[in-house]
Amino acid sequence: MAMLWKFMRVARYSKTALPPKIKVRGIPTHSRQSVPSGFAASVPCSNTVELFGKSYPQDDYTNVTEKILSKVGKNLHNKKHHPLWLIKEQVKDHFYKQYTGRRGNPLFSVYDGLSPVVTVQQNFDKLLVPRDHASRRKEDNYYLNRDHMLRAHTSAHQWDLIHSGLDAFLAVGDVYRRDTIDSTHYPVFHQMEGVRLFSCHELFSSIKDGESFQLFEQGHRTAHKQECHTMEAVRLVEFNLKQVLTKLMTHIFGDVFCLLFLRPVFPRTCSG
């Protein structure tokens, strides 16, 4: 799993953190429903941040700003005919038609209404990000408090979706990082990621003598790190991923774009 972080940048979108008395009104949301838009800020009587009908006590980690909170819930990727919505729909259409199960049903399910408020555990711990990792810094994230934050990536939902029984899905949503605004950076942007799990049989069934191959090398698995993948598994997943990306880019941009720009490199690494 690869996560892109700008470790060396100490970026501040605003030096003014959320004041002690701020409230953002919303309504409760569920994982498979769209997060509501149309928020308004008001002043409550307690030192809490209220978002989507829930209260989050402020503490020494609270650094979310009024400006950023005003962006939460806009759901541009779900607004019909918005450029982000158009791209999302193109990707969905491609995956629905290209990857189907035995009965012709879409293999990938799509989650585009997951709440942008997640726990620190979802955003980091469940992804095996070490406690002292630079990506956790307050300078790089928007925290509601020590336990809750605005998601820094859609990968914050991977553990929950996988453990709900899914093995192929697309996750779409707005994400928040404390980037300095310039021509290529903004504190609020959008991600769409695809996840697919392979069993030994699925990965090696089309390979001669595939039953002799394994997903992992001999090693010791812990709660914080798994074994290294075998070279055979890495090469097959690399080939599969390159095919997926090539077909997707061809579907969206055409053959010329793929020939010129799509040259991915996938180094062999240990997961964890």
PDB file of C-alpha atoms in Angstrom:
ATOM      1  CA  MET A   1       0.000   0.000   0.000  1.00  0.00           C
ATOM      2  CA  ALA A   2       1.433   3.328  -1.001  1.00  0.00           C
ATOM      3  CA  MET A   3       0.579   6.577   0.704  1.00  0.00           C
ATOM      4  CA  LEU A   4       1.785   9.912  -0.609  1.00  0.00           C
ATOM      5  CA  TRP A   5       2.879  12.332   2.073  1.00  0.00           C
ATOM      6  CA  LYS A   6       4.859  15.538   1.862  1.00  0.00           C
ATOM      7  CA  PHE A   7       7.016  14.978   4.889  1.00  0.00           C
ATOM      8  CA  MET A   8       9.419  17.884   4.484  1.00  0.00           C
ATOM      9  CA  ARG A   9       6.815  20.585   4.081  1.00  0.00           C
ATOM     10  CA  VAL A  10       5.663  22.311   7.241  1.00  0.00           C
ATOM     11  CA  ALA A  11       2.536  23.775   5.726  1.00  0.00           C
ATOM     12  CA  ARG A  12      -0.047  25.932   7.407  1.00  0.00           C
ATOM     13  CA  TYR A  13      -3.252  26.844   5.669  1.00  0.00           C
ATOM     14  CA  SER A  14      -4.188  29.129   8.534  1.00  0.00           C
ATOM     15  CA  LYS A  15      -2.361  30.067  11.698  1.00  0.00           C
ATOM     16  CA  THR A  16      -5.668  30.567  13.454  1.00  0.00           C
ATOM     17  CA  ALA A  17      -7.082  27.319  14.781  1.00  0.00           C
ATOM     18  CA  LEU A  18     -10.733  26.885  15.519  1.00  0.00           C
ATOM     19  CA  PRO A  19     -11.748  29.246  18.345  1.00  0.00           C
ATOM     20  CA  PRO A  20     -13.117  27.704  21.543  1.00  0.00           C
ATOM     21  CA  LYS A  21     -16.696  28.478  20.594  1.00  0.00           C
ATOM     22  CA  ILE A  22     -17.603  27.280  17.138  1.00  0.00           C
ATOM     23  CA  LYS A  23     -20.338  24.988  15.909  1.00  0.00           C
ATOM     24  CA  VAL A  24     -21.029  23.575  12.491  1.00  0.00           C
ATOM     25  CA  ARG A  25     -24.556  22.352  12.096  1.00  0.00           C
ATOM     26  CA  GLY A  26     -25.257  19.140  10.254  1.00  0.00           C
ATOM     27  CA  ILE A  27     -27.251  15.947  10.469  1.00  0.00           C
ATOM     28  CA  PRO A  28     -26.090  12.384  11.199  1.00  0.00           C
ATOM     29  CA  THR A  29     -24.790  10.450   8.222  1.00  0.00           C
ATOM     30  CA  HIS A  30     -24.326   6.780   7.461  1.00  0.00           C
ATOM     31  CA  SER A  31     -21.502   5.157   5.529  1.00  0.00           C
ATOM     32  CA  ARG A  32     -23.569   4.402   2.431  1.00  0.00           C
ATOM     33  CA  GLN A  33     -25.382   7.724   2.265  1.00  0.00           C
ATOM     34  CA  SER A  34     -24.136  11.037   0.980  1.00  0.00           C
ATOM     35  CA  VAL A  35     -22.850  13.494   3.543  1.00  0.00           C
ATOM     36  CA  PRO A  36     -25.226  16.489   3.552  1.00  0.00           C
ATOM     37  CA  SER A  37     -24.163  19.882   2.271  1.00  0.00           C
ATOM     38  CA  GLY A  38     -25.251  23.386   3.208  1.00  0.00           C
ATOM     39  CA  PHE A  39     -23.475  23.960   6.517  1.00  0.00           C
ATOM     40  CA  ALA A  40     -23.626  27.044   8.706  1.00  0.00           C
ATOM     41  CA  ALA A  41     -21.313  28.050  11.548  1.00  0.00           C
ATOM     42  CA  SER A  42     -22.646  29.376  14.826  1.00  0.00           C
ATOM     43  CA  VAL A  43     -21.463  29.940  18.381  1.00  0.00           C
ATOM     44  CA  PRO A  44     -22.415  27.340  21.003  1.00  0.00           C
ATOM     45  CA  CYS A  45     -21.911  27.521  24.750  1.00  0.00           C
ATOM     46  CA  SER A  46     -19.277  24.803  25.097  1.00  0.00           C
ATOM     47  CA  ASN A  47     -15.736  24.173  23.874  1.00  0.00           C
ATOM     48  CA  THR A  48     -16.762  21.609  21.299  1.00  0.00           C
ATOM     49  CA  VAL A  49     -16.814  21.160  17.539  1.00  0.00           C
ATOM     50  CA  GLU A  50     -20.180  19.904  16.309  1.00  0.00           C
ATOM     51  CA  LEU A  51     -20.188  18.242  12.934  1.00  0.00           C
ATOM     52  CA  PHE A  52     -22.889  16.054  11.361  1.00  0.00           C
ATOM     53  CA  GLY A  53     -24.867  16.058  14.590  1.00  0.00           C
ATOM     54  CA  LYS A  54     -21.977  14.897  16.773  1.00  0.00           C
ATOM     55  CA  SER A  55     -19.966  16.867  19.340  1.00  0.00           C
ATOM     56  CA  TYR A  56     -16.178  16.633  19.534  1.00  0.00           C
ATOM     57  CA  PRO A  57     -14.555  18.160  22.652  1.00  0.00           C
ATOM     58  CA  GLN A  58     -11.640  20.430  21.808  1.00  0.00           C
ATOM     59  CA  ASP A  59      -8.217  19.716  23.274  1.00  0.00           C
ATOM     60  CA  ASP A  60      -4.576  20.529  22.610  1.00  0.00           C
ATOM     61  CA  TYR A  61      -4.773  18.761  19.226  1.00  0.00           C
ATOM     62  CA  THR A  62      -7.696  20.777  17.869  1.00  0.00           C
ATOM     63  CA  ASN A  63      -6.438  22.791  14.891  1.00  0.00           C
ATOM     64  CA  VAL A  64      -9.272  22.693  12.364  1.00  0.00           C
ATOM     65  CA  THR A  65     -10.204  26.161  11.139  1.00  0.00           C
ATOM     66  CA  GLU A  66     -13.517  27.833  10.358  1.00  0.00           C
ATOM     67  CA  LYS A  67     -12.439  28.175   6.732  1.00  0.00           C
ATOM     68  CA  ILE A  68     -11.822  24.450   6.396  1.00  0.00           C
ATOM     69  CA  LEU A  69     -15.047  23.558   8.210  1.00  0.00           C
ATOM     70  CA  SER A  70     -16.940  25.687   5.701  1.00  0.00           C
ATOM     71  CA  LYS A  71     -15.728  23.288   2.987  1.00  0.00           C
ATOM     72  CA  VAL A  72     -16.899  20.117   4.745  1.00  0.00           C
ATOM     73  CA  GLY A  73     -20.059  18.642   3.258  1.00  0.00           C
ATOM     74  CA  LYS A  74     -19.936  20.369  -0.126  1.00  0.00           C
ATOM     75  CA  ASN A  75     -19.650  16.955  -1.805  1.00  0.00           C
ATOM     76  CA  LEU A  76     -18.506  18.272  -5.169  1.00  0.00           C
ATOM     77  CA  HIS A  77     -17.900  14.718  -6.375  1.00  0.00           C
ATOM     78  CA  ASN A  78     -21.608  13.981  -5.903  1.00  0.00           C
ATOM     79  CA  LYS A  79     -22.990  17.137  -7.531  1.00  0.00           C
ATOM     80  CA  LYS A  80     -24.457  16.142 -10.869  1.00  0.00           C
ATOM     81  CA  HIS A  81     -22.565  17.513 -13.897  1.00  0.00           C
ATOM     82  CA  HIS A  82     -19.701  18.874 -11.770  1.00  0.00           C
ATOM     83  CA  PRO A  83     -16.326  17.982 -13.407  1.00  0.00           C
ATOM     84  CA  LEU A  84     -15.432  15.753 -10.454  1.00  0.00           C
ATOM     85  CA  TRP A  85     -18.792  13.995 -10.703  1.00  0.00           C
ATOM     86  CA  LEU A  86     -18.314  13.450 -14.443  1.00  0.00           C
ATOM     87  CA  ILE A  87     -14.895  11.843 -13.929  1.00  0.00           C
ATOM     88  CA  LYS A  88     -16.215   9.695 -11.080  1.00  0.00           C
ATOM     89  CA  GLU A  89     -19.088   8.474 -13.218  1.00  0.00           C
ATOM     90  CA  GLN A  90     -16.736   7.610 -16.068  1.00  0.00           C
ATOM     91  CA  VAL A  91     -14.540   5.554 -13.759  1.00  0.00           C
ATOM     92  CA  LYS A  92     -17.567   3.823 -12.210  1.00  0.00           C
ATOM     93  CA  ASP A  93     -18.994   3.022 -15.639  1.00  0.00           C
ATOM     94  CA  HIS A  94     -15.684   1.499 -16.727  1.00  0.00           C
ATOM     95  CA  PHE A  95     -15.313  -0.688 -13.636  1.00  0.00           C
ATOM     96  CA  TYR A  96     -18.960  -1.784 -13.738  1.00  0.00           C
ATOM     97  CA  LYS A  97     -18.634  -2.940 -17.353  1.00  0.00           C
ATOM     98  CA  GLN A  98     -15.060  -4.224 -17.334  1.00  0.00           C
ATOM     99  CA  TYR A  99     -15.069  -6.256 -14.116  1.00  0.00           C
ATOM    100  CA  THR A 100     -18.008  -8.528 -13.447  1.00  0.00           C
ATOM    101  CA  GLY A 101     -18.670 -11.630 -11.392  1.00  0.00           C
ATOM    102  CA  ARG A 102     -19.835 -15.040 -12.549  1.00  0.00           C
ATOM    103  CA  ARG A 103     -23.440 -13.861 -12.854  1.00  0.00           C
ATOM    104  CA  GLY A 104     -22.560 -10.658 -14.679  1.00  0.00           C
ATOM    105  CA  ASN A 105     -22.921  -8.412 -11.643  1.00  0.00           C
ATOM    106  CA  PRO A 106     -20.337  -5.644 -11.090  1.00  0.00           C
ATOM    107  CA  LEU A 107     -17.352  -6.939  -9.139  1.00  0.00           C
ATOM    108  CA  PHE A 108     -16.562  -3.542  -7.597  1.00  0.00           C
ATOM    109  CA  SER A 109     -18.934  -1.695  -5.274  1.00  0.00           C
ATOM    110  CA  VAL A 110     -18.667   2.091  -4.942  1.00  0.00           C
ATOM    111  CA  TYR A 111     -18.639   4.179  -1.745  1.00  0.00           C
ATOM    112  CA  ASP A 112     -18.869   7.910  -2.396  1.00  0.00           C
ATOM    113  CA  GLY A 113     -20.799   9.106   0.673  1.00  0.00           C
ATOM    114  CA  LEU A 114     -18.542   8.097   3.558  1.00  0.00           C
ATOM    115  CA  SER A 115     -18.177  10.715   6.283  1.00  0.00           C
ATOM    116  CA  PRO A 116     -14.953  12.764   6.078  1.00  0.00           C
ATOM    117  CA  VAL A 117     -14.756  12.708   9.894  1.00  0.00           C
ATOM    118  CA  VAL A 118     -12.744   9.657  10.930  1.00  0.00           C
ATOM    119  CA  THR A 119     -10.870   8.478  13.983  1.00  0.00           C
ATOM    120  CA  VAL A 120      -7.107   8.744  14.230  1.00  0.00           C
ATOM    121  CA  GLN A 121      -7.154   4.968  14.459  1.00  0.00           C
ATOM    122  CA  GLN A 122      -8.912   4.697  11.085  1.00  0.00           C
ATOM    123  CA  ASN A 123      -6.636   7.213   9.408  1.00  0.00           C
ATOM    124  CA  PHE A 124      -3.344   5.843  10.762  1.00  0.00           C
ATOM    125  CA  ASP A 125      -3.374   2.893  13.164  1.00  0.00           C
ATOM    126  CA  LYS A 126      -5.516   0.575  11.033  1.00  0.00           C
ATOM    127  CA  LEU A 127      -3.119   1.229   8.141  1.00  0.00           C
ATOM    128  CA  LEU A 128      -0.129   0.287  10.327  1.00  0.00           C
ATOM    129  CA  VAL A 129       1.299   3.823  10.305  1.00  0.00           C
ATOM    130  CA  PRO A 130       3.806   3.971  13.213  1.00  0.00           C
ATOM    131  CA  ARG A 131       2.961   6.193  16.177  1.00  0.00           C
ATOM    132  CA  ASP A 132       6.027   8.389  15.537  1.00  0.00           C
ATOM    133  CA  HIS A 133       5.479   8.662  11.774  1.00  0.00           C
ATOM    134  CA  ALA A 134       5.836  12.162  10.317  1.00  0.00           C
ATOM    135  CA  SER A 135       2.511  11.904   8.506  1.00  0.00           C
ATOM    136  CA  ARG A 136       0.652  12.172  11.840  1.00  0.00           C
ATOM    137  CA  ARG A 137       1.943  15.670  12.590  1.00  0.00           C
ATOM    138  CA  LYS A 138      -0.495  18.434  13.481  1.00  0.00           C
ATOM    139  CA  GLU A 139       1.229  20.577  10.856  1.00  0.00           C
ATOM    140  CA  ASP A 140       0.031  18.201   8.138  1.00  0.00           C
ATOM    141  CA  ASN A 141      -3.492  17.289   9.299  1.00  0.00           C
ATOM    142  CA  TYR A 142      -6.737  18.818  10.527  1.00  0.00           C
ATOM    143  CA  TYR A 143      -7.602  17.425  13.961  1.00  0.00           C
ATOM    144  CA  LEU A 144     -10.936  17.863  15.715  1.00  0.00           C
ATOM    145  CA  ASN A 145      -9.213  16.511  18.814  1.00  0.00           C
ATOM    146  CA  ARG A 146      -6.723  13.788  19.729  1.00  0.00           C
ATOM    147  CA  ASP A 147      -9.107  11.027  18.655  1.00  0.00           C
ATOM    148  CA  HIS A 148     -10.897  12.473  15.618  1.00  0.00           C
ATOM    149  CA  MET A 149      -9.805  14.263  12.464  1.00  0.00           C
ATOM    150  CA  LEU A 150     -10.794  15.110   8.912  1.00  0.00           C
ATOM    151  CA  ARG A 151      -9.558  12.229   6.777  1.00  0.00           C
ATOM    152  CA  ALA A 152      -6.219  12.806   5.092  1.00  0.00           C
ATOM    153  CA  HIS A 153      -6.921  10.102   2.489  1.00  0.00           C
ATOM    154  CA  THR A 154      -9.758   7.829   1.440  1.00  0.00           C
ATOM    155  CA  SER A 155      -7.603   4.913   2.611  1.00  0.00           C
ATOM    156  CA  ALA A 156      -8.938   5.734   6.083  1.00  0.00           C
ATOM    157  CA  HIS A 157     -11.968   3.600   5.147  1.00  0.00           C
ATOM    158  CA  GLN A 158     -10.087   0.578   3.812  1.00  0.00           C
ATOM    159  CA  TRP A 159      -9.928  -1.437   7.037  1.00  0.00           C
ATOM    160  CA  ASP A 160     -13.640  -1.013   7.765  1.00  0.00           C
ATOM    161  CA  LEU A 161     -14.724  -1.868   4.221  1.00  0.00           C
ATOM    162  CA  ILE A 162     -12.475  -4.916   3.999  1.00  0.00           C
ATOM    163  CA  HIS A 163     -13.589  -6.196   7.390  1.00  0.00           C
ATOM    164  CA  SER A 164     -17.218  -5.772   6.373  1.00  0.00           C
ATOM    165  CA  GLY A 165     -16.555  -8.569   3.866  1.00  0.00           C
ATOM    166  CA  LEU A 166     -15.688  -6.618   0.711  1.00  0.00           C
ATOM    167  CA  ASP A 167     -12.824  -7.728  -1.525  1.00  0.00           C
ATOM    168  CA  ALA A 168     -13.263  -5.254  -4.405  1.00  0.00           C
ATOM    169  CA  PHE A 169     -14.431  -1.653  -4.048  1.00  0.00           C
ATOM    170  CA  LEU A 170     -13.920   1.970  -5.073  1.00  0.00           C
ATOM    171  CA  ALA A 171     -13.817   4.703  -2.426  1.00  0.00           C
ATOM    172  CA  VAL A 172     -14.376   8.345  -3.365  1.00  0.00           C
ATOM    173  CA  GLY A 173     -14.341  11.458  -1.220  1.00  0.00           C
ATOM    174  CA  ASP A 174     -12.989  14.833  -0.206  1.00  0.00           C
ATOM    175  CA  VAL A 175      -9.775  14.748   1.841  1.00  0.00           C
ATOM    176  CA  TYR A 176      -8.014  17.350   3.967  1.00  0.00           C
ATOM    177  CA  ARG A 177      -4.324  18.159   4.459  1.00  0.00           C
ATOM    178  CA  ARG A 178      -2.629  21.308   5.658  1.00  0.00           C
ATOM    179  CA  ASP A 179      -0.950  22.154   2.365  1.00  0.00           C
ATOM    180  CA  THR A 180       0.247  25.590   1.377  1.00  0.00           C
ATOM    181  CA  ILE A 181      -1.968  26.922  -1.401  1.00  0.00           C
ATOM    182  CA  ASP A 182      -0.218  27.202  -4.754  1.00  0.00           C
ATOM    183  CA  SER A 183      -0.871  26.235  -8.376  1.00  0.00           C
ATOM    184  CA  THR A 184      -0.887  22.515  -7.568  1.00  0.00           C
ATOM    185  CA  HIS A 185      -1.890  22.347  -3.886  1.00  0.00           C
ATOM    186  CA  TYR A 186      -4.994  23.136  -1.844  1.00  0.00           C
ATOM    187  CA  PRO A 187      -5.952  21.996   1.677  1.00  0.00           C
ATOM    188  CA  VAL A 188      -9.106  20.295   0.349  1.00  0.00           C
ATOM    189  CA  PHE A 189      -9.000  17.929  -2.613  1.00  0.00           C
ATOM    190  CA  HIS A 190     -10.554  14.662  -3.783  1.00  0.00           C
ATOM    191  CA  GLN A 191      -9.385  11.093  -4.124  1.00  0.00           C
ATOM    192  CA  MET A 192     -10.748   7.957  -5.741  1.00  0.00           C
ATOM    193  CA  GLU A 193      -9.059   4.672  -4.982  1.00  0.00           C
ATOM    194  CA  GLY A 194      -9.677   1.080  -5.901  1.00  0.00           C
ATOM    195  CA  VAL A 195      -8.997  -1.939  -3.701  1.00  0.00           C
ATOM    196  CA  ARG A 196      -9.048  -5.595  -4.707  1.00  0.00           C
ATOM    197  CA  LEU A 197      -7.968  -8.605  -2.683  1.00  0.00           C
ATOM    198  CA  PHE A 198      -6.583 -11.714  -4.378  1.00  0.00           C
ATOM    199  CA  SER A 199      -6.487 -15.238  -3.021  1.00  0.00           C
ATOM    200  CA  CYS A 200      -3.765 -17.667  -4.094  1.00  0.00           C
ATOM    201  CA  HIS A 201      -6.224 -19.368  -6.421  1.00  0.00           C
ATOM    202  CA  GLU A 202      -7.359 -16.129  -8.070  1.00  0.00           C
ATOM    203  CA  LEU A 203      -3.827 -14.889  -8.602  1.00  0.00           C
ATOM    204  CA  PHE A 204      -2.134 -18.093  -9.777  1.00  0.00           C
ATOM    205  CA  SER A 205      -4.978 -20.085 -11.397  1.00  0.00           C
ATOM    206  CA  SER A 206      -4.019 -19.040 -14.946  1.00  0.00           C
ATOM    207  CA  ILE A 207      -0.314 -19.796 -14.446  1.00  0.00           C
ATOM    208  CA  LYS A 208       1.256 -23.147 -15.331  1.00  0.00           C
ATOM    209  CA  ASP A 209       2.069 -25.015 -12.104  1.00  0.00           C
ATOM    210  CA  GLY A 210       0.478 -22.109 -10.248  1.00  0.00           C
ATOM    211  CA  GLU A 211      -0.490 -24.342  -7.348  1.00  0.00           C
ATOM    212  CA  SER A 212       3.171 -24.402  -6.296  1.00  0.00           C
ATOM    213  CA  PHE A 213       3.344 -20.604  -5.874  1.00  0.00           C
ATOM    214  CA  GLN A 214       2.693 -18.700  -2.651  1.00  0.00           C
ATOM    215  CA  LEU A 215       1.610 -15.139  -1.847  1.00  0.00           C
ATOM    216  CA  PHE A 216       4.209 -14.629   0.885  1.00  0.00           C
ATOM    217  CA  GLU A 217       7.779 -15.609   1.523  1.00  0.00           C
ATOM    218  CA  GLN A 218       8.721 -17.521   4.638  1.00  0.00           C
ATOM    219  CA  GLY A 219       8.693 -15.000   7.465  1.00  0.00           C
ATOM    220  CA  HIS A 220       7.156 -13.943  10.730  1.00  0.00           C
ATOM    221  CA  ARG A 221       3.873 -12.025  10.715  1.00  0.00           C
ATOM    222  CA  THR A 222       3.138  -9.652  13.582  1.00  0.00           C
ATOM    223  CA  ALA A 223       0.283  -7.299  14.409  1.00  0.00           C
ATOM    224  CA  HIS A 224       2.315  -4.467  12.875  1.00  0.00           C
ATOM    225  CA  LYS A 225       3.913  -6.091   9.839  1.00  0.00           C
ATOM    226  CA  GLN A 226       3.270  -8.957   7.461  1.00  0.00           C
ATOM    227  CA  GLU A 227       5.738 -11.064   5.506  1.00  0.00           C
ATOM    228  CA  CYS A 228       7.206  -9.955   2.174  1.00  0.00           C
ATOM    229  CA  HIS A 229       5.301 -10.988  -0.931  1.00  0.00           C
ATOM    230  CA  THR A 230       6.986 -13.501  -3.205  1.00  0.00           C
ATOM    231  CA  MET A 231       8.468 -12.273  -6.473  1.00  0.00           C
ATOM    232  CA  GLU A 232       5.867 -14.286  -8.425  1.00  0.00           C
ATOM    233  CA  ALA A 233       3.007 -12.590  -6.561  1.00  0.00           C
ATOM    234  CA  VAL A 234       4.534  -9.132  -7.020  1.00  0.00           C
ATOM    235  CA  ARG A 235       4.988  -9.610 -10.761  1.00  0.00           C
ATOM    236  CA  LEU A 236       1.452 -10.879 -11.286  1.00  0.00           C
ATOM    237  CA  VAL A 237      -0.110  -8.062  -9.242  1.00  0.00           C
ATOM    238  CA  GLU A 238       2.097  -5.553 -11.082  1.00  0.00           C
ATOM    239  CA  PHE A 239       0.936  -6.925 -14.424  1.00  0.00           C
ATOM    240  CA  ASN A 240      -2.706  -6.875 -13.326  1.00  0.00           C
ATOM    241  CA  LEU A 241      -2.480  -3.327 -11.988  1.00  0.00           C
ATOM    242  CA  LYS A 242      -0.789  -2.068 -15.146  1.00  0.00           C
ATOM    243  CA  GLN A 243      -3.560  -3.607 -17.230  1.00  0.00           C
ATOM    244  CA  VAL A 244      -6.244  -2.030 -15.032  1.00  0.00           C
ATOM    245  CA  LEU A 245      -4.640   1.424 -15.273  1.00  0.00           C
ATOM    246  CA  THR A 246      -4.040   1.163 -19.024  1.00  0.00           C
ATOM    247  CA  LYS A 247      -7.649   0.186 -19.715  1.00  0.00           C
ATOM    248  CA  LEU A 248      -8.965   2.910 -17.427  1.00  0.00           C
ATOM    249  CA  MET A 249      -6.831   5.655 -18.977  1.00  0.00           C
ATOM    250  CA  THR A 250      -7.770   4.477 -22.473  1.00  0.00           C
ATOM    251  CA  HIS A 251     -11.441   4.589 -21.501  1.00  0.00           C
ATOM    252  CA  ILE A 252     -11.165   8.155 -20.194  1.00  0.00           C
ATOM    253  CA  PHE A 253      -8.483   9.786 -22.378  1.00  0.00           C
ATOM    254  CA  GLY A 254      -7.943   7.532 -25.389  1.00  0.00           C
ATOM    255  CA  ASP A 255      -4.992   5.540 -26.715  1.00  0.00           C
ATOM    256  CA  VAL A 256      -2.638   8.472 -27.355  1.00  0.00           C
ATOM    257  CA  PHE A 257      -2.603   9.565 -23.722  1.00  0.00           C
ATOM    258  CA  CYS A 258      -1.702   6.067 -22.536  1.00  0.00           C
ATOM    259  CA  LEU A 259       1.158   5.681 -25.005  1.00  0.00           C
ATOM    260  CA  LEU A 260       2.708   8.980 -23.948  1.00  0.00           C
ATOM    261  CA  PHE A 261       2.155   9.122 -20.213  1.00  0.00           C
ATOM    262  CA  LEU A 262       1.232   5.789 -18.649  1.00  0.00           C
ATOM    263  CA  ARG A 263       4.532   4.198 -17.671  1.00  0.00           C
ATOM    264  CA  PRO A 264       4.099   3.044 -14.064  1.00  0.00           C
ATOM    265  CA  VAL A 265       6.922   1.497 -12.066  1.00  0.00           C
ATOM    266  CA  PHE A 266       6.163  -0.859  -9.191  1.00  0.00           C
ATOM    267  CA  PRO A 267       9.181  -1.663  -6.988  1.00  0.00           C
ATOM    268  CA  ARG A 268       9.111  -4.786  -4.892  1.00  0.00           C
ATOM    269  CA  THR A 269       8.535  -3.893  -1.250  1.00  0.00           C
ATOM    270  CA  CYS A 270       7.358  -5.474   1.963  1.00  0.00           C
ATOM    271  CA  SER A 271       3.825  -4.630   2.977  1.00  0.00           C
ATOM    272  CA  GLY A 272       3.155  -3.163   6.380  1.00  0.00           C
TER     273      GLY A 272
END
